Coordinates of C-alpha atoms and ligand atoms in Angstrom, one line a residue:
X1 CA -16.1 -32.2 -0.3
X2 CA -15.4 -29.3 2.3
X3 CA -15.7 -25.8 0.7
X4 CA -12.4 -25.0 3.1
X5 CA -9.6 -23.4 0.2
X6 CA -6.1 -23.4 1.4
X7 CA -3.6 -21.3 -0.7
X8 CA 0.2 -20.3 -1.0
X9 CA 0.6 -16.6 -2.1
X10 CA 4.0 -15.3 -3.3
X11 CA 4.7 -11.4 -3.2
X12 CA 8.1 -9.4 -4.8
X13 CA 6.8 -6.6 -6.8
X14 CA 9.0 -4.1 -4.7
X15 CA 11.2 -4.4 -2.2
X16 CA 9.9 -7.4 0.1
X17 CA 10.1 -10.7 -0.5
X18 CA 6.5 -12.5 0.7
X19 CA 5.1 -16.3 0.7
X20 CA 1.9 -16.9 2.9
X21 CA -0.8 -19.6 3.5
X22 CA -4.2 -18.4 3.9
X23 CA -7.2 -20.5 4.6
X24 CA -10.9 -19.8 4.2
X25 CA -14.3 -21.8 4.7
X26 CA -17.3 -20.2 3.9
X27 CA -19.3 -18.5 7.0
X28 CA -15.9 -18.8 9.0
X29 CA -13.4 -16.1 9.6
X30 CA -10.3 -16.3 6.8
X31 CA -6.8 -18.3 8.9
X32 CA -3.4 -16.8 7.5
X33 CA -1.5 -20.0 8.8
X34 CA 1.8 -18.8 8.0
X35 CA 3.3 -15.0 6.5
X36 CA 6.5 -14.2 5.9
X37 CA 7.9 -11.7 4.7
X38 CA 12.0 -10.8 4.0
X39 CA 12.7 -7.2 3.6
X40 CA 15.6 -6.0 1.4
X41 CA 16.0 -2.5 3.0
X42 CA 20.0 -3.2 3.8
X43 CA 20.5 -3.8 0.5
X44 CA 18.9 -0.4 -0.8
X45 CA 19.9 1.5 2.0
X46 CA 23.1 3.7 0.2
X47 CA 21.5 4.7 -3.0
X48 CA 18.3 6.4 -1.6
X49 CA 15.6 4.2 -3.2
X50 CA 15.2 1.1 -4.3
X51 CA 17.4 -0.2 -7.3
X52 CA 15.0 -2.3 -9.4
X53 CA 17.8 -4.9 -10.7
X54 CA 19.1 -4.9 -7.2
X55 CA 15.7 -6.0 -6.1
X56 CA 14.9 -8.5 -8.7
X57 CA 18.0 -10.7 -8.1
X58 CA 17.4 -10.6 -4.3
X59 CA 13.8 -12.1 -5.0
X60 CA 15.2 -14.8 -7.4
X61 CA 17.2 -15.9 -4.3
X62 CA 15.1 -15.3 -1.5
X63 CA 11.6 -16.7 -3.2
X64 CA 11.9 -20.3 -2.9
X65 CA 13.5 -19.9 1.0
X66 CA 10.5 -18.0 1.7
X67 CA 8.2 -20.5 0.1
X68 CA 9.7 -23.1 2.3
X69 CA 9.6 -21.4 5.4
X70 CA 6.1 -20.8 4.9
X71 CA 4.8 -24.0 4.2
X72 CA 7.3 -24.9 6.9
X73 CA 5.1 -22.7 9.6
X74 CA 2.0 -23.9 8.1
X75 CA 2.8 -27.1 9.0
X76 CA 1.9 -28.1 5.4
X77 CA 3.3 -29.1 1.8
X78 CA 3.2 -27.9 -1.5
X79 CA 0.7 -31.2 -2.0
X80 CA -1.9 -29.9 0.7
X81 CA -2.8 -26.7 -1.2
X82 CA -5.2 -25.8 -3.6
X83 CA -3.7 -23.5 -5.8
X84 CA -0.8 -21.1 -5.8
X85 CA -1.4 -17.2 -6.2
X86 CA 0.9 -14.8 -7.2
X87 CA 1.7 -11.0 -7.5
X88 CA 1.4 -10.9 -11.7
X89 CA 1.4 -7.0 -11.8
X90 CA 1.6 -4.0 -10.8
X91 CA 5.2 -3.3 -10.0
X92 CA 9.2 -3.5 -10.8
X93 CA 9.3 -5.6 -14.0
X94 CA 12.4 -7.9 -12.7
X95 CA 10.6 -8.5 -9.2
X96 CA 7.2 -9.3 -10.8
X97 CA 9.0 -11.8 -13.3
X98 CA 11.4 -13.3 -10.6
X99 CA 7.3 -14.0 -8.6
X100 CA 5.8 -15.1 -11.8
X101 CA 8.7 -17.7 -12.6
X102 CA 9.0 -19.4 -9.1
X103 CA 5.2 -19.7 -9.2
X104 CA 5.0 -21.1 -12.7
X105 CA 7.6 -23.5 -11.5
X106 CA 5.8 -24.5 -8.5
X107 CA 2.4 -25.0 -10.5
X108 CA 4.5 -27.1 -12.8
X109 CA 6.4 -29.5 -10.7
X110 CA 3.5 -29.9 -8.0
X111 CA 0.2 -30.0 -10.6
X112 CA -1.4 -27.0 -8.5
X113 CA -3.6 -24.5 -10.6
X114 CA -2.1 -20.8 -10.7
X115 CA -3.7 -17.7 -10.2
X116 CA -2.2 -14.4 -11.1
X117 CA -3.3 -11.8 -8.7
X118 CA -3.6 -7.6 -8.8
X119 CA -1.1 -6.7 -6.3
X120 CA -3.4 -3.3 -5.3
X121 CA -6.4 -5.8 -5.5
X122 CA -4.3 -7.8 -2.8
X123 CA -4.0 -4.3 -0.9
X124 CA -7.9 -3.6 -1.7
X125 CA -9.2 -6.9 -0.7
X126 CA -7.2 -7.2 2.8
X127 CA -10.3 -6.3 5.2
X128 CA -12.0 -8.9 3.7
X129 CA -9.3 -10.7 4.7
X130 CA -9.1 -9.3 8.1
X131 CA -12.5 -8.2 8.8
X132 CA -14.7 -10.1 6.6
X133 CA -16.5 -7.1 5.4
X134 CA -18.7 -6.8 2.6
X135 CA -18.9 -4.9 -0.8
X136 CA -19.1 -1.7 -1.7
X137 CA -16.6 -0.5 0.6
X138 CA -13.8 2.4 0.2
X139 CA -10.4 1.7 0.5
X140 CA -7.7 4.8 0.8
X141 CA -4.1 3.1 -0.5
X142 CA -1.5 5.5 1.2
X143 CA 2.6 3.9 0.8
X144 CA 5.5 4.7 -0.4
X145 CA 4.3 3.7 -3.9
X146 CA 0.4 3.8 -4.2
X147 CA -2.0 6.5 -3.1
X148 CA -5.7 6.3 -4.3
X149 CA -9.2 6.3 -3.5
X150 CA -11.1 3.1 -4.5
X151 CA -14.8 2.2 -4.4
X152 CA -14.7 -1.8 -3.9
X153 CA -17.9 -3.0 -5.3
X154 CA -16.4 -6.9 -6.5
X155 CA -13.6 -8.6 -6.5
X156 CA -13.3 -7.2 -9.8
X157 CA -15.0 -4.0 -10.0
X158 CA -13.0 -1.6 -8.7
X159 CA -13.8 2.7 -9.3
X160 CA -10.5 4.5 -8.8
X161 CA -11.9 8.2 -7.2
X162 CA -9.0 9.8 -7.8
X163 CA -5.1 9.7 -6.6
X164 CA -2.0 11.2 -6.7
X165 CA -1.0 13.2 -9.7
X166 CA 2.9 12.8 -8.3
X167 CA 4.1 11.7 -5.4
X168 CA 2.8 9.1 -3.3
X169 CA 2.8 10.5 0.1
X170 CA 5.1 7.9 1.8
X171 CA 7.8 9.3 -0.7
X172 CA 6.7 12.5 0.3
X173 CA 7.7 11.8 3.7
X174 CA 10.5 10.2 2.9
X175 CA 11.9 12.9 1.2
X176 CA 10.7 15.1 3.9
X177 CA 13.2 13.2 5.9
X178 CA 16.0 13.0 3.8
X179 CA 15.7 17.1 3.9
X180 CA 15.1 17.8 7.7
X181 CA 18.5 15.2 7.7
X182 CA 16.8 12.5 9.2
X183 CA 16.7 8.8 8.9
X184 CA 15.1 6.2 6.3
X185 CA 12.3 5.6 6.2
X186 CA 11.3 9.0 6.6
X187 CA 7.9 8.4 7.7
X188 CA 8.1 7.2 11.6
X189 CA 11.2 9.7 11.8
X190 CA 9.3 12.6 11.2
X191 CA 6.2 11.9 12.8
X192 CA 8.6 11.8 15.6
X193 CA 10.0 14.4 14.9
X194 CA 6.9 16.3 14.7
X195 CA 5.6 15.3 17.9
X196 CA 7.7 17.7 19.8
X197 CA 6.6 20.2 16.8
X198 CA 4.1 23.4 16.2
X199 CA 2.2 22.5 12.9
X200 CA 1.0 26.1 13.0
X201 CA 4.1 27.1 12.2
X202 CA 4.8 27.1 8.9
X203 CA 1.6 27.5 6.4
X204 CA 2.5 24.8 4.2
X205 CA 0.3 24.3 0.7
X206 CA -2.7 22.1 0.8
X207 CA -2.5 21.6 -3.1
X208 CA -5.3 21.1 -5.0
X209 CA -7.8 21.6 -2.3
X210 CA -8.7 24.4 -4.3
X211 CA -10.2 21.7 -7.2
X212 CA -12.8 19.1 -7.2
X213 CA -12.8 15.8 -6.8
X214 CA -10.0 13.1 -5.3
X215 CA -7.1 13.7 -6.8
X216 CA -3.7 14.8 -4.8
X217 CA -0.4 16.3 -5.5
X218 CA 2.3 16.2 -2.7
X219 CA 5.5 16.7 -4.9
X220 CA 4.8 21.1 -3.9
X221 CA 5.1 20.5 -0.3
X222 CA 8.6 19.1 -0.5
X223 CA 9.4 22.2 -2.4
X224 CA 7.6 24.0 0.2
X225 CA 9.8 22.6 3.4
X226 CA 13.1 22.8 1.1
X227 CA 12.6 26.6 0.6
X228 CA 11.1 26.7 4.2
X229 CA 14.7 24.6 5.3
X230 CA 16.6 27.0 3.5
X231 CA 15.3 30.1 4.5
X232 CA 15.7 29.1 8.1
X233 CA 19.6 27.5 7.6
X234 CA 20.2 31.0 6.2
X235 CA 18.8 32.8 8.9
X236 CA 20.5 30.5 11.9
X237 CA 23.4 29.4 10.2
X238 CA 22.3 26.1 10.7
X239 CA 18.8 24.0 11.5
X240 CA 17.7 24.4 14.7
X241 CA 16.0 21.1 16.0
X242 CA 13.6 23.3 17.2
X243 CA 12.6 24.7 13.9
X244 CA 13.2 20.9 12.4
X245 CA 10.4 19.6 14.5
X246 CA 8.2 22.6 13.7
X247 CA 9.0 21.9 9.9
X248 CA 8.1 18.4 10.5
X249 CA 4.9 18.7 11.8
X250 CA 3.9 21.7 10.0
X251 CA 4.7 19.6 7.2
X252 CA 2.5 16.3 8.6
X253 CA -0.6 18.5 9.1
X254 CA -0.4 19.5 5.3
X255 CA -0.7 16.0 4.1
X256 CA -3.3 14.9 7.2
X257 CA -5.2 18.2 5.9
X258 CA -5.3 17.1 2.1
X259 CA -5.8 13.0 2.8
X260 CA -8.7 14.2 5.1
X261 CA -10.6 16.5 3.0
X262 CA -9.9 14.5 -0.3
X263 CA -11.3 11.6 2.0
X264 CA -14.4 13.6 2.8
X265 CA -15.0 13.7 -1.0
X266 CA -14.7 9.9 -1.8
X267 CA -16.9 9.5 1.0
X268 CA -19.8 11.6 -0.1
X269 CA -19.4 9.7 -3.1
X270 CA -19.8 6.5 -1.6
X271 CA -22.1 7.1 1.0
X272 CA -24.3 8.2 -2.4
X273 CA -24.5 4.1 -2.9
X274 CA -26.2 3.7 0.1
X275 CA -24.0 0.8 1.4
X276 CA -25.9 -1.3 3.9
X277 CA -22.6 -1.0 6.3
X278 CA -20.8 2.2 5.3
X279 CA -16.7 1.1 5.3
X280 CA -13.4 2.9 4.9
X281 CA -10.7 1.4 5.1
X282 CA -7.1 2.2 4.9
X283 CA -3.7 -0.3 3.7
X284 CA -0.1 1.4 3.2
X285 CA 2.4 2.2 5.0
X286 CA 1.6 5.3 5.6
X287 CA -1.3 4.5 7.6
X288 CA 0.9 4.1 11.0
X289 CA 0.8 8.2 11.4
X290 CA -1.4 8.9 14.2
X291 CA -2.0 12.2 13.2
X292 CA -3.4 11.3 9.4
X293 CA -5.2 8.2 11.3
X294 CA -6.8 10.4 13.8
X295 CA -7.8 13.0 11.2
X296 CA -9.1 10.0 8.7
X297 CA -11.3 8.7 11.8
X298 CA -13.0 11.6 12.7
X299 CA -13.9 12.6 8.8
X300 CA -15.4 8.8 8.8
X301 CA -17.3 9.6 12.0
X302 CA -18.6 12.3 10.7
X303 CA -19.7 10.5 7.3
X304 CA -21.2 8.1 9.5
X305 CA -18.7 5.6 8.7
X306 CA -16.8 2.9 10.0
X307 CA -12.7 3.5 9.5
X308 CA -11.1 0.1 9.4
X309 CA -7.2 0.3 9.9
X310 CA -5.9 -3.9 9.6
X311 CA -2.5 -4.7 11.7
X312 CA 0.1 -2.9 9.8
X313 CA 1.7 -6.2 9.1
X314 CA -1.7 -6.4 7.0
X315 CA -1.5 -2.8 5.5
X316 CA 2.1 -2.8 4.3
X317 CA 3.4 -4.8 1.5
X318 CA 2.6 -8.9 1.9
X319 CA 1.9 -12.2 0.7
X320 CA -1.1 -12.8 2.8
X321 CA -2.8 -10.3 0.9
X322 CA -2.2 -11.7 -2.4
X323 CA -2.9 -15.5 -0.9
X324 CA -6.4 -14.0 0.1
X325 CA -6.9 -12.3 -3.0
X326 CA -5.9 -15.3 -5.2
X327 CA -8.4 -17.9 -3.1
X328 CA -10.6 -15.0 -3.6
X329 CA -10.6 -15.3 -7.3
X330 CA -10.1 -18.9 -7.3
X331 CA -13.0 -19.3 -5.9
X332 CA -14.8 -17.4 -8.3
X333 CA -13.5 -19.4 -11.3
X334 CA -9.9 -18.1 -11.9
X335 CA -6.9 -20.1 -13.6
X336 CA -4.1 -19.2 -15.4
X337 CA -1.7 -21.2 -17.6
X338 CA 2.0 -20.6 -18.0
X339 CA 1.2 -17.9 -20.6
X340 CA 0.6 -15.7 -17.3
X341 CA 2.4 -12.4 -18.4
X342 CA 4.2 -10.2 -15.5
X343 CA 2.9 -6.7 -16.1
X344 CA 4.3 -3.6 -14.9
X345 CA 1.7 -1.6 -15.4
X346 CA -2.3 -3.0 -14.4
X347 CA -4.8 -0.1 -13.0
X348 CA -7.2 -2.1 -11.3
X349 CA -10.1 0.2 -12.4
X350 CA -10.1 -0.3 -16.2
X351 CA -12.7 2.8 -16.8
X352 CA -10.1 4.8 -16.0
X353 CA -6.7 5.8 -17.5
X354 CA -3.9 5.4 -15.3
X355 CA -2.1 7.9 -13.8
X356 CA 1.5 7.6 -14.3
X357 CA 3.7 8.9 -11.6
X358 CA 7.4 8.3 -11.2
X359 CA 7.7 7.0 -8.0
X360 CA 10.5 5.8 -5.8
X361 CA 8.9 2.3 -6.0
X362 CA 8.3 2.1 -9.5
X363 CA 5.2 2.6 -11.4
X364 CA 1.7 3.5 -10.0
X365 CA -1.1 2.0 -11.4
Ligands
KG4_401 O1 3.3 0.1 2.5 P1 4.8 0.3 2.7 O2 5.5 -0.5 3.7 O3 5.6 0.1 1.4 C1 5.2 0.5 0.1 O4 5.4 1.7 -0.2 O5 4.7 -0.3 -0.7 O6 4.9 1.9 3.0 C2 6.2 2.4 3.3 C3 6.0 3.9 3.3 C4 7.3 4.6 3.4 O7 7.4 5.7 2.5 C5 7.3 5.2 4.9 O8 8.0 6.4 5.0 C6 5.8 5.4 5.1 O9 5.2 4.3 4.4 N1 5.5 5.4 6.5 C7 5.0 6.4 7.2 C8 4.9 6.0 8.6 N2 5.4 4.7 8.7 C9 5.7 4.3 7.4 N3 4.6 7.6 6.8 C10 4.2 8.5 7.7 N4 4.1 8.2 9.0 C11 4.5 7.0 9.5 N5 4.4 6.7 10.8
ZN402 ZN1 2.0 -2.4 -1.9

């Protein structure tokens, strides 16, 4: 019997709707034979975030399209797969469910085993996927939801180094943008934006920088640019794009300056382990910005580090992850019965209590 696993993933804890087909033989590189993933931003777009119950019916409908479509592109059927994984936790309740349900059904009606997945162990576990590296590695989860420092030792041991206290810092940006009156999401709009900027301009807080260890706090600098905003509209009557784009990247180099240095301090814990071949890695969103890139590569460099950025299809939210980190755990013995609970709340590392933020996108782990 080949060793080759083939599985279908399904993804809706937020706001994307995600089935993929991954494939994997031992000593060969992992195959994500299909992805797809349908986004739900238009339907979001006039309240300013994402509206859970919103969300959770447009999975119920979109799920078993998306099912179909991959298995459609992977050339296969439900029959040809090993097992179905599926985002059990962490995330919006209703999307979760909606997930859990259309799995459950398709383990059911096709006799496949089921595997409930981590969804931030999906996120953890992508170079793996993409890169085949091995363990202990440290992954930096920067989104709109999630922002944390992990120390992958396992597929299951997982050391959270710290995270957010608040915001995450794609939310930061976000509301960045939503301030400097620019477009959603706010991320690519102000790194635009700031290209044209000074980011000596304005000497924004680095907060906590001040305190050891990993943990971050970006809610301040919003307060920060709103008084910095305000000061300026009183001034000029108005906002000046000129004094925009210096706000925007004034405000960029405060979060590259606080990802970098709390980055320098996860690494100097890891590099403690002695890792054969020293990783960081990035997933989220939020790793598109060139600037916090380019500042998170050269504090790797100087670690004597590798930094590992995966194709942002990879980094942002997906099913291929969750496919990968379902065959990963199937392999390893994993199977869950139709008891599988949805869970809106799941920190990966169970030493540690969770931190409980009030995101944008719902709870962080
Ligand atoms: O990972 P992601 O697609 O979704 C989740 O949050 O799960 O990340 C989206 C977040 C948004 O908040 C967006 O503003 C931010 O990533 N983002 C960026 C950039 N591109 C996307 N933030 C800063 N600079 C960017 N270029
Ligand atoms: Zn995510």
């Amino acid at each position: 019997m080949s060793d080759s696993l083939t599985i279908l993933g399904l993804e809706s804890s937020c706001d994307d709707t995600a089935a993929a087909v991954v494939r994997h033989a031992p000593g060969h590189p992992a195959e994500i034979l299909a992805s797809v993933v349908v986004g739900q931003t238009e339907l979001h777009e006039t309240f300013g975030g994402v509206v859970p119950e919103i969300a959770a019916r447009a999975h119920t409908e979109k799920l078993d399209l998306a099912v179909e479509e991959a298995l459609d592109r992977a050339g296969l059927s439900l029959a040809q797969v090993d097992a179905i994984a599926v985002t059990s936790g962490p995330g919006l309740i209703g999307g979760v469910l909606a997930g859990v349900m259309c799995a459950k059904g398709l383990s059911a009606g096709s006799g496949k085993p089921l595997v409930g997945v981590n969804h931030l162990a999906g996120h953890a576990l992508t170079p793996r996927l993409t890169d085949g590296i091995a363990f202990p590695y440290l992954m930096l989860l920067v989104s709109g939801g999630h922002c944390q420092f992990l120390l992958v030792e396992g597929l299951d041991e997982f050391t959270r180094l710290g995270g957010t206290i608040d915001d995450a810092p794609g939310e930061a940006f976000d509301k960045a943008a939503k301030l400097m009156g620019l477009p959603q999401p706010g991320g690519p709009a102000v790194e635009e934006a700031a290209h044209r900027g000074d980011p000596a301009r304005f000497a924004f807080p680095r907060p906590l920088l001040d305190r050891p260890g990993c943990d971050m706090s970006f809610s301040g600098l919003k307060t920060a640019l709103l008084r910095a905003r305000d000061e300026r509209v009183a001034a000029e009557g108005g906002l000046r794009m000129g004094d925009r784009d210096d706000l925007c990247a004034s405000f960029q180099a405060a979060v590259a300056d606080v990802l970098a240095e709390k980055s320098r301090r996860a690494l100097k814990t890891y590099m403690e382990l002695s890792p054969p071949s020293p990783v960081i890695a990035v997933a989220g969103g939020v790793a598109a910005n060139m600037t916090i890139r380019a500042a998170l590569e050269s504090v790797a460099a100087a670690a004597g580090a590798e930094f590992l950025a995966p194709p942002l299809s990879l980094c942002t939210d997906n099913a291929a992850m969750i496919a990968w980190a379902g065959l990963e755990a199937f392999r390893a013995g994993q199977r869950d019965g139709m008891d599988l609970s949805a869970r809106p709340r799941w920190p990966l590392d169970r030493k540690s209590p969770a931190l409980l933020g009030s995101g944008k996108k719902g709870a962080k782990a």
